[in-house]
PDB file of C-alpha atoms in Angstrom:
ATOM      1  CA  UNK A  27      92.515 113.976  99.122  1.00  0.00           C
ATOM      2  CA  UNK A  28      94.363 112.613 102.123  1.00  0.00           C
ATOM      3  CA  UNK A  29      92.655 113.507 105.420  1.00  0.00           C
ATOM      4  CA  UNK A  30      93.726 113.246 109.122  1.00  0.00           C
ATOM      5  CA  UNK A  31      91.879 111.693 112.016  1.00  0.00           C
ATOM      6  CA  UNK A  32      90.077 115.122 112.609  1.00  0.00           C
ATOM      7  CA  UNK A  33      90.719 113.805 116.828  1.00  0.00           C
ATOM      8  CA  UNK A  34      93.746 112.213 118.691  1.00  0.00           C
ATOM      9  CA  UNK A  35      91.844 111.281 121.263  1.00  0.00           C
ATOM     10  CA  UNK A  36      90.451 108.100 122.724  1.00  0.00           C
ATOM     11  CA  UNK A  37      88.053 108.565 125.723  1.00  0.00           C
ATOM     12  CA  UNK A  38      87.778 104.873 127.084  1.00  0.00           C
ATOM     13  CA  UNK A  39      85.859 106.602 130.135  1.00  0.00           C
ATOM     14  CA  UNK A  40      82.446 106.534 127.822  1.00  0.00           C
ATOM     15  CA  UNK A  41      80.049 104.378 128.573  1.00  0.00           C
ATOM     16  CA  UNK A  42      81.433 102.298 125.064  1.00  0.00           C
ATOM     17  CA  UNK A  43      85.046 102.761 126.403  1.00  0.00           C
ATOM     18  CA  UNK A  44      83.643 101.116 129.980  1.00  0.00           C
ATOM     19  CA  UNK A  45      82.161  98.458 127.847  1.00  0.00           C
ATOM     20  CA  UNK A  46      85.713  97.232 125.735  1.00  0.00           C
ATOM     21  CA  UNK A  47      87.562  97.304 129.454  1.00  0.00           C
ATOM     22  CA  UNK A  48      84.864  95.026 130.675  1.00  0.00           C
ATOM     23  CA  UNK A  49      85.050  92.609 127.145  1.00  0.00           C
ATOM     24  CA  UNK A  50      88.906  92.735 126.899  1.00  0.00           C
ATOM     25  CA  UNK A  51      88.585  91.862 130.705  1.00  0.00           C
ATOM     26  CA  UNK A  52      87.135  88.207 129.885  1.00  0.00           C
ATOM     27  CA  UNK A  53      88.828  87.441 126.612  1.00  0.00           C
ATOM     28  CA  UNK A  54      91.897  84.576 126.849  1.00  0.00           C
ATOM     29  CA  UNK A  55      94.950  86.089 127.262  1.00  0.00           C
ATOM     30  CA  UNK A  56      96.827  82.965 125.114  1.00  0.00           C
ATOM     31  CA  UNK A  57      95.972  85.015 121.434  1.00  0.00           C
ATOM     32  CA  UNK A  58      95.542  88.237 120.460  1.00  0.00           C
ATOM     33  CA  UNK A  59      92.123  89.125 119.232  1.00  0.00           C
ATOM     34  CA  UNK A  60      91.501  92.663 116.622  1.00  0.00           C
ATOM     35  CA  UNK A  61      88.109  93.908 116.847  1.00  0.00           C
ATOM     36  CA  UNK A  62      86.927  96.839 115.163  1.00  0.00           C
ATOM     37  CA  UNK A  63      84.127  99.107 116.313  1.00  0.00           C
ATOM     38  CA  UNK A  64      81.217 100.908 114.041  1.00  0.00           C
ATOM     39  CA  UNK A  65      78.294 102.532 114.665  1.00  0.00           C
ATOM     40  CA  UNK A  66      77.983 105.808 117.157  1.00  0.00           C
ATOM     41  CA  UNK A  67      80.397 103.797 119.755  1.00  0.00           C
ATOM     42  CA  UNK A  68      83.495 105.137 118.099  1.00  0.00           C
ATOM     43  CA  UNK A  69      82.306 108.687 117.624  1.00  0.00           C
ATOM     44  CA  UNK A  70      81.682 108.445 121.233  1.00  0.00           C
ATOM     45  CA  UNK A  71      85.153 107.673 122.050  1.00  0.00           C
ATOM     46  CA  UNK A  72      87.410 109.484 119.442  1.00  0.00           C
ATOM     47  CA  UNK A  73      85.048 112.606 119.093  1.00  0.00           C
ATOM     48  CA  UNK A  74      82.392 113.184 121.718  1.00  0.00           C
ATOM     49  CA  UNK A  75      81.602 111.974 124.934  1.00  0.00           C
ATOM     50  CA  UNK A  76      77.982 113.045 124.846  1.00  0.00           C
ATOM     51  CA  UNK A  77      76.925 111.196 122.330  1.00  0.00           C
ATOM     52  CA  UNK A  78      74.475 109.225 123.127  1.00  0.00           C
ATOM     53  CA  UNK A  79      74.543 105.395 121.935  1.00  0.00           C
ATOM     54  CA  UNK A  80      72.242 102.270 123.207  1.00  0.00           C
ATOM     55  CA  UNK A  81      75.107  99.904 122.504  1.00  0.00           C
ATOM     56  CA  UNK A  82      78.354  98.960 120.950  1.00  0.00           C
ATOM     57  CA  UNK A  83      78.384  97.381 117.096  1.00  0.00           C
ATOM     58  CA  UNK A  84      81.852  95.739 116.832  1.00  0.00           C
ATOM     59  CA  UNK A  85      83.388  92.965 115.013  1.00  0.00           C
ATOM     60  CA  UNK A  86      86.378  90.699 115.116  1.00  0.00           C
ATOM     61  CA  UNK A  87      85.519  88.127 111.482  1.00  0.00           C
ATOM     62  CA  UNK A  88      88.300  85.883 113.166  1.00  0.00           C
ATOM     63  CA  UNK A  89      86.912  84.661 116.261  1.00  0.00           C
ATOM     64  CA  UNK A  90      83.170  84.391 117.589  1.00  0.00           C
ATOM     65  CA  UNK A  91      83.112  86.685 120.586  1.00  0.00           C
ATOM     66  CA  UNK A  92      79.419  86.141 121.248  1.00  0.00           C
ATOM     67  CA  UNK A  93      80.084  83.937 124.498  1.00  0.00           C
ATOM     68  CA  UNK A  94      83.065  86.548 125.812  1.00  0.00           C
ATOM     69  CA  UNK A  95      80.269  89.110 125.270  1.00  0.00           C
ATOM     70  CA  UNK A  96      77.582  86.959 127.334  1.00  0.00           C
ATOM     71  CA  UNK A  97      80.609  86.000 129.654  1.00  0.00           C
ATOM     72  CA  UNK A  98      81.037  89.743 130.326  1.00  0.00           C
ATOM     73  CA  UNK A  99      77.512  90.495 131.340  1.00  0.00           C
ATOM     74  CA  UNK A 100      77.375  92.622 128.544  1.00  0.00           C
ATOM     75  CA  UNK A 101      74.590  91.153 125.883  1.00  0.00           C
ATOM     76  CA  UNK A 102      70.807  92.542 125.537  1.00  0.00           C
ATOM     77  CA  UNK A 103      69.772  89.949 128.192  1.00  0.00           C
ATOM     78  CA  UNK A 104      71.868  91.383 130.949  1.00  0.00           C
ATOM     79  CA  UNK A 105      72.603  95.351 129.945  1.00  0.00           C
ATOM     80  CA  UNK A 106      70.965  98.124 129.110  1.00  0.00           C
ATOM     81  CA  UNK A 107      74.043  99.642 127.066  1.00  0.00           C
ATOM     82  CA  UNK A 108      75.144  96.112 125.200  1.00  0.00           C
ATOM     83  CA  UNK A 109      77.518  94.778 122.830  1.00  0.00           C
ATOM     84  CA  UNK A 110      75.964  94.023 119.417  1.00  0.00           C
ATOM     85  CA  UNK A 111      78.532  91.278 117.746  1.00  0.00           C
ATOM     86  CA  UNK A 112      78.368  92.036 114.161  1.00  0.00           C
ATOM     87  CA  UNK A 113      80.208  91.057 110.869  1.00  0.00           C
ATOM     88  CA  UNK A 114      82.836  92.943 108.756  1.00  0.00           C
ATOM     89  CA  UNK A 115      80.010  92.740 106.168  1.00  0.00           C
ATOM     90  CA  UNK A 116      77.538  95.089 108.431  1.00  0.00           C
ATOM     91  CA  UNK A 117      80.262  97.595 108.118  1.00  0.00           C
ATOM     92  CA  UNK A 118      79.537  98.918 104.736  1.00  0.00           C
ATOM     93  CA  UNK A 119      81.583 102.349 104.051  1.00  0.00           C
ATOM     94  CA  UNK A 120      84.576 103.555 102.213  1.00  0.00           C
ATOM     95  CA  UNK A 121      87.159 100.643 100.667  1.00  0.00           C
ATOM     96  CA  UNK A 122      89.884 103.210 101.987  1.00  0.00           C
ATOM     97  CA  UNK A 123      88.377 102.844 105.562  1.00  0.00           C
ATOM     98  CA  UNK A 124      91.457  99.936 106.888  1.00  0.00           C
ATOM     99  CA  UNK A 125      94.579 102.610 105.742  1.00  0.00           C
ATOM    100  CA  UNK A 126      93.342 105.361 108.438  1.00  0.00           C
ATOM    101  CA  UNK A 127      91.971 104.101 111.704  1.00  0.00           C
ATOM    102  CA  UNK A 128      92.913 104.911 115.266  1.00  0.00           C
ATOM    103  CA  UNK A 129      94.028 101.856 117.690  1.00  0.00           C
ATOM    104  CA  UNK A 130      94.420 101.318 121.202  1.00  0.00           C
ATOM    105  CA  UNK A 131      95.416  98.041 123.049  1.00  0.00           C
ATOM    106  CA  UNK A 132      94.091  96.487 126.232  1.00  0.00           C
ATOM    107  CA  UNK A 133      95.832  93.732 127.183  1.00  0.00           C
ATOM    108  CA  UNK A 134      95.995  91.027 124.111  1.00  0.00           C
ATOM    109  CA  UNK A 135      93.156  92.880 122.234  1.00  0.00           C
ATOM    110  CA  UNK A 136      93.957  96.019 119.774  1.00  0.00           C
ATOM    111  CA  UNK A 137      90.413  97.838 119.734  1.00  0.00           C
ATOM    112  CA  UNK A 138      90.116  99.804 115.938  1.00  0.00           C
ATOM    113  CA  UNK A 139      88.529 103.016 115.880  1.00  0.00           C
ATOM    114  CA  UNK A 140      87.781 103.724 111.740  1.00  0.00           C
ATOM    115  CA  UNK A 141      88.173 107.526 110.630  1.00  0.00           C
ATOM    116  CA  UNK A 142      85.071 109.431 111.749  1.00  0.00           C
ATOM    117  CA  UNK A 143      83.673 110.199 107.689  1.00  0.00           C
ATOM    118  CA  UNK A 144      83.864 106.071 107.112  1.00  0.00           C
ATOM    119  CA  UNK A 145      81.632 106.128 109.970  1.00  0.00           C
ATOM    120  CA  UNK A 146      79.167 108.662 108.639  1.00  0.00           C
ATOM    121  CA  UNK A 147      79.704 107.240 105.234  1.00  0.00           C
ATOM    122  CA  UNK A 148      78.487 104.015 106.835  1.00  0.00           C
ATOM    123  CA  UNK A 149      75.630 105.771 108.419  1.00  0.00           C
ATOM    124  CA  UNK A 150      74.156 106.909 105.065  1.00  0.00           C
ATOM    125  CA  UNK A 151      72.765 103.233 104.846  1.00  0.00           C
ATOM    126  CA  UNK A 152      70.073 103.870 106.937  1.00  0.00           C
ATOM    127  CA  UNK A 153      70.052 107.164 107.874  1.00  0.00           C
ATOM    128  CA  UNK A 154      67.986 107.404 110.804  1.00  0.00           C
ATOM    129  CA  UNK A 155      67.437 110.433 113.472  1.00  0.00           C
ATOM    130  CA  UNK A 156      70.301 109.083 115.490  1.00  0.00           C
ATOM    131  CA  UNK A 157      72.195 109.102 112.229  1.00  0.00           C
ATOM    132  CA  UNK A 158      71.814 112.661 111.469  1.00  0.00           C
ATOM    133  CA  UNK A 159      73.189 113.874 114.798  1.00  0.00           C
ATOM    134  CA  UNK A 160      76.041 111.671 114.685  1.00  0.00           C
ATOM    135  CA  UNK A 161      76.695 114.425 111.448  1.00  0.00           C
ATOM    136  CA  UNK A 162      75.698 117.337 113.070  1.00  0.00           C
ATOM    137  CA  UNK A 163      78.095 116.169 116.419  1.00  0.00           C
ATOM    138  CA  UNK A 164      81.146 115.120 114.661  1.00  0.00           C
ATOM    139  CA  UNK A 165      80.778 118.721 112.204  1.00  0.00           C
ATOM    140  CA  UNK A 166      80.392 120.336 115.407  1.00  0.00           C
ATOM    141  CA  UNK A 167      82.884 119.082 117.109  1.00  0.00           C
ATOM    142  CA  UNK A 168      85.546 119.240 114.359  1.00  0.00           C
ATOM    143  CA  UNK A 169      84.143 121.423 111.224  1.00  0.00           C
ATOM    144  CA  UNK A 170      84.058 118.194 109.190  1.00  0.00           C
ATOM    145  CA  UNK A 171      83.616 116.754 106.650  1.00  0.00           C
ATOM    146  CA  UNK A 172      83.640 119.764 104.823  1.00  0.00           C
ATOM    147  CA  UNK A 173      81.159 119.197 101.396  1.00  0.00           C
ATOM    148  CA  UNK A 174      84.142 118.542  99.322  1.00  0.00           C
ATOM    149  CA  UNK A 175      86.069 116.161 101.561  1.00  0.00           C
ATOM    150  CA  UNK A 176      82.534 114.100 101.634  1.00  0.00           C
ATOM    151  CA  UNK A 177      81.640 114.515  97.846  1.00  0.00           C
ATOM    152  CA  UNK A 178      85.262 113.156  97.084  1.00  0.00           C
ATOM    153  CA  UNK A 179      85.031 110.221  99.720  1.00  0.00           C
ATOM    154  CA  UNK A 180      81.573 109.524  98.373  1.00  0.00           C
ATOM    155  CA  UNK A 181      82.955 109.570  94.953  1.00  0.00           C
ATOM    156  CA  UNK A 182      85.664 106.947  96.182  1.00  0.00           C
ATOM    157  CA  UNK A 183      82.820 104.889  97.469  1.00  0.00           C
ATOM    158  CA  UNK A 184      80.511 104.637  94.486  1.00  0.00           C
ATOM    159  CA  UNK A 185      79.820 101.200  94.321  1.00  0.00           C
ATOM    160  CA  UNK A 186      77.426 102.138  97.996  1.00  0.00           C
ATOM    161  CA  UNK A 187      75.351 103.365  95.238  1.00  0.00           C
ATOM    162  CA  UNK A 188      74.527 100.377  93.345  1.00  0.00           C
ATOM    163  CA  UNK A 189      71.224  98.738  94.022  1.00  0.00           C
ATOM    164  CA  UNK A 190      71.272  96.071  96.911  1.00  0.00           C
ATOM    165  CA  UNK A 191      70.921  92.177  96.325  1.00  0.00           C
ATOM    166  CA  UNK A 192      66.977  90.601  95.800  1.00  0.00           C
ATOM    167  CA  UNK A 193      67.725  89.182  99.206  1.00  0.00           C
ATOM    168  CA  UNK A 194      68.583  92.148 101.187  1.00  0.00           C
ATOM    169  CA  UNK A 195      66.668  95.023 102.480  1.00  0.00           C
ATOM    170  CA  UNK A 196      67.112  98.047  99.904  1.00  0.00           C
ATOM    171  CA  UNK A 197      68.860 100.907 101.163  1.00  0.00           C
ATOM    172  CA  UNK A 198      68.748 104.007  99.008  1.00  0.00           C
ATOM    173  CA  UNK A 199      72.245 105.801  99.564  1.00  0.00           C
ATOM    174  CA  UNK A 200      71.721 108.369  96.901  1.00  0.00           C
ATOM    175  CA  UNK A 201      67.677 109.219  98.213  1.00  0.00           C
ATOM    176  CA  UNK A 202      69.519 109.504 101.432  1.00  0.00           C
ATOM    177  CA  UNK A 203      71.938 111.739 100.287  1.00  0.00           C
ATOM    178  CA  UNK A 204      69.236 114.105  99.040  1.00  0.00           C
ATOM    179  CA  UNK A 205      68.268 114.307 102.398  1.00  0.00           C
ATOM    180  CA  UNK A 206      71.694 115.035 104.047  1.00  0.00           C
ATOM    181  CA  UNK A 207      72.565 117.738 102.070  1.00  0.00           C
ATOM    182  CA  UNK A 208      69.678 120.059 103.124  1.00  0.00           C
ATOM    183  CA  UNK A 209      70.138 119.443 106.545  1.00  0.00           C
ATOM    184  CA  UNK A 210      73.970 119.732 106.648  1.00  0.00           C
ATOM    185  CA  UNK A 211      75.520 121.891 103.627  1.00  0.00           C
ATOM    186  CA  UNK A 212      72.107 124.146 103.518  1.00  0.00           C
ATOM    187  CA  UNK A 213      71.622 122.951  99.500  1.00  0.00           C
ATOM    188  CA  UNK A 214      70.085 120.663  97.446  1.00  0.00           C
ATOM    189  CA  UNK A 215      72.662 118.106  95.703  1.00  0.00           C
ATOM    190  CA  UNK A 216      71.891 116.002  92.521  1.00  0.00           C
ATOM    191  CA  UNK A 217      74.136 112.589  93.488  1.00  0.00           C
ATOM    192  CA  UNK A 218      74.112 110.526  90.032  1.00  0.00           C
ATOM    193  CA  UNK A 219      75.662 114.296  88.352  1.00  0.00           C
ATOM    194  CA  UNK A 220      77.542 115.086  91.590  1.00  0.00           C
ATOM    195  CA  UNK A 221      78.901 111.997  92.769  1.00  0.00           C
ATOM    196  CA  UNK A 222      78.258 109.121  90.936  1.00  0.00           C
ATOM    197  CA  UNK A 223      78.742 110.219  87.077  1.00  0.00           C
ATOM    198  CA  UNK A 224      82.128 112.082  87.788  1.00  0.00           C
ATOM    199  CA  UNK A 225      83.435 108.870  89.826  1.00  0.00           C
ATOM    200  CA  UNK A 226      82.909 106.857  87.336  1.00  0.00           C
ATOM    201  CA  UNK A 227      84.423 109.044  84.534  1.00  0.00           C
ATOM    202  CA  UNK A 228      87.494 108.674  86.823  1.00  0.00           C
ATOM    203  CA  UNK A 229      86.925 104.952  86.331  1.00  0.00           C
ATOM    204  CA  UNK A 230      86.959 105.073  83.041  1.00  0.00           C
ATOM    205  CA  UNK A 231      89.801 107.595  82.467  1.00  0.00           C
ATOM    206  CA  UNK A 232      91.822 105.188  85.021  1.00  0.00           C
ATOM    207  CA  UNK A 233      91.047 102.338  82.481  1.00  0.00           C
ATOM    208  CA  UNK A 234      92.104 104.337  79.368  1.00  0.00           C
ATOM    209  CA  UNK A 235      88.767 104.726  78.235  1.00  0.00           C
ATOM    210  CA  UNK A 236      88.145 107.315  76.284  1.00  0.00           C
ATOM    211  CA  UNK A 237      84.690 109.795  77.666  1.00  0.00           C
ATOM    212  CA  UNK A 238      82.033 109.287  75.767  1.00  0.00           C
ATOM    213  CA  UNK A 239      80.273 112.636  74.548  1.00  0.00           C
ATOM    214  CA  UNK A 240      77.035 111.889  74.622  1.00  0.00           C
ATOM    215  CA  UNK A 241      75.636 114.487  72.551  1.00  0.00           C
ATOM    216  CA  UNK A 242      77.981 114.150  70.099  1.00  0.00           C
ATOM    217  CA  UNK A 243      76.915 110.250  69.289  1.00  0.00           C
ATOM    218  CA  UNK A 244      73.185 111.848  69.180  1.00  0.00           C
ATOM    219  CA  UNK A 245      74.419 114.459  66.443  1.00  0.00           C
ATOM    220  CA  UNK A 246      75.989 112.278  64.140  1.00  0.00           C
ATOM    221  CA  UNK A 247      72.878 109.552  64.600  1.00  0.00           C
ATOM    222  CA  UNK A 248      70.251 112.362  63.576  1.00  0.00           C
ATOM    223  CA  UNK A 249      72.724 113.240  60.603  1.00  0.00           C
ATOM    224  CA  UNK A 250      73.396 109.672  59.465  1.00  0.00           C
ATOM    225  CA  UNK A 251      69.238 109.345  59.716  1.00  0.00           C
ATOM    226  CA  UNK A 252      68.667 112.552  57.532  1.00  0.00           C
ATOM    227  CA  UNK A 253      71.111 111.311  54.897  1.00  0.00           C
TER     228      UNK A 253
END
């Protein structure tokens, strides 16, 4: 299911726009730097304006732009509305996410805007108030993702669902999903029978596995038992 931007537009006006002028503004002008932005900053930009963010969540796994970012007056200490330099691994969404972004270049930096459902798909992590009206903005604002288009990106991104490391703080994608649904599509959803069981049947099938009927394995093990 291939699926456009949804936007062609890149508001660098925003407050996060205001804040990548100021950061390109201090970074050396010798190399070209690619930093990629996640969180609400990008919706803000490519989608809508209004939506309110407290800062920018970006990364660049290259080069260590805290000091540029401290350089630019634009860390907690000295702003309000910050830059938050993050990893690639923070940005925990679709595998397809690289193959449909939206750039724009300032000067020696190109600034990466993912697709707008690898950002929600990145916001089921956590899930939060602020996450939920990222949803209801970018549905708003441009009818999607439509319950297929995110059951079938979800379904691309199954591995989100496995449990997290000992070391890491749990997040429950598919307990979060059961509360999306509700709130967005107007239903209930079941993810292991929705999402996660039919992806990986397409795992399987793409292995040459054969399915597995279930049912049929208990029939034949009650009959071998009675005889």
């Amino acid at each position: 299911m291939a699926i456009d931007y949804w936007t062609d537009q890149i508001d660098l006006s925003t407050p996060a726009g205001a804040a990548l002028k100021k950061l390109a503004g201090v970074l050396p002008q010798d190399r070209s730097f690619r930093i990629t932005l996640f969180g609400s900053a990008p919706i803000q930009i490519t989608v809508e304006p209004s939506l309110l963010s407290a800062d920018v969540d970006l990364f660049c796994d290259e080069e260590d732009l805290t000091e540029f970012v401290r350089k630019a007056g634009l860390d907690r200490e000295h702003s309000d509305f910050h830059v938050q330099v993050c990893s690639g691994l923070n940005f925990r969404t679709s595998p397809h996410w690289a193959a449909r972004t939206l750039t724009t270049v300032m000067g020696t930096v190109t600034f990466v805007f993912p697709h707008p459902i690898d950002i929600l798909i990145a916001k089921l992590n956590r899930l939060d108030e602020k996450d939920l009206e990222a949803f209801r903005v970018v549905m708003r604002k441009t009818g999607h993702p439509t319950e297929a288009e995110l059951i079938h990106e979800l379904q691309m991104a199954v591995d989100l669902f496995r449990p997290s490391f000992d070391e890491e703080q749990g997040q429950d994608i598919a307990n979060n999903c059961r509360r999306l649904w509700p709130l967005i599509y107007g239903r209930e959803i079941d993810p292991r029978k929705e999402i996660i069981a039919p992806a990986l049947q397409k795992r399987r099938e793409g292995y040459g596995e054969p399915a597995r009927d279930y049912k049929q394995e208990l029939r034949d093990a009650v009959k071998a038992f009675q005889n």
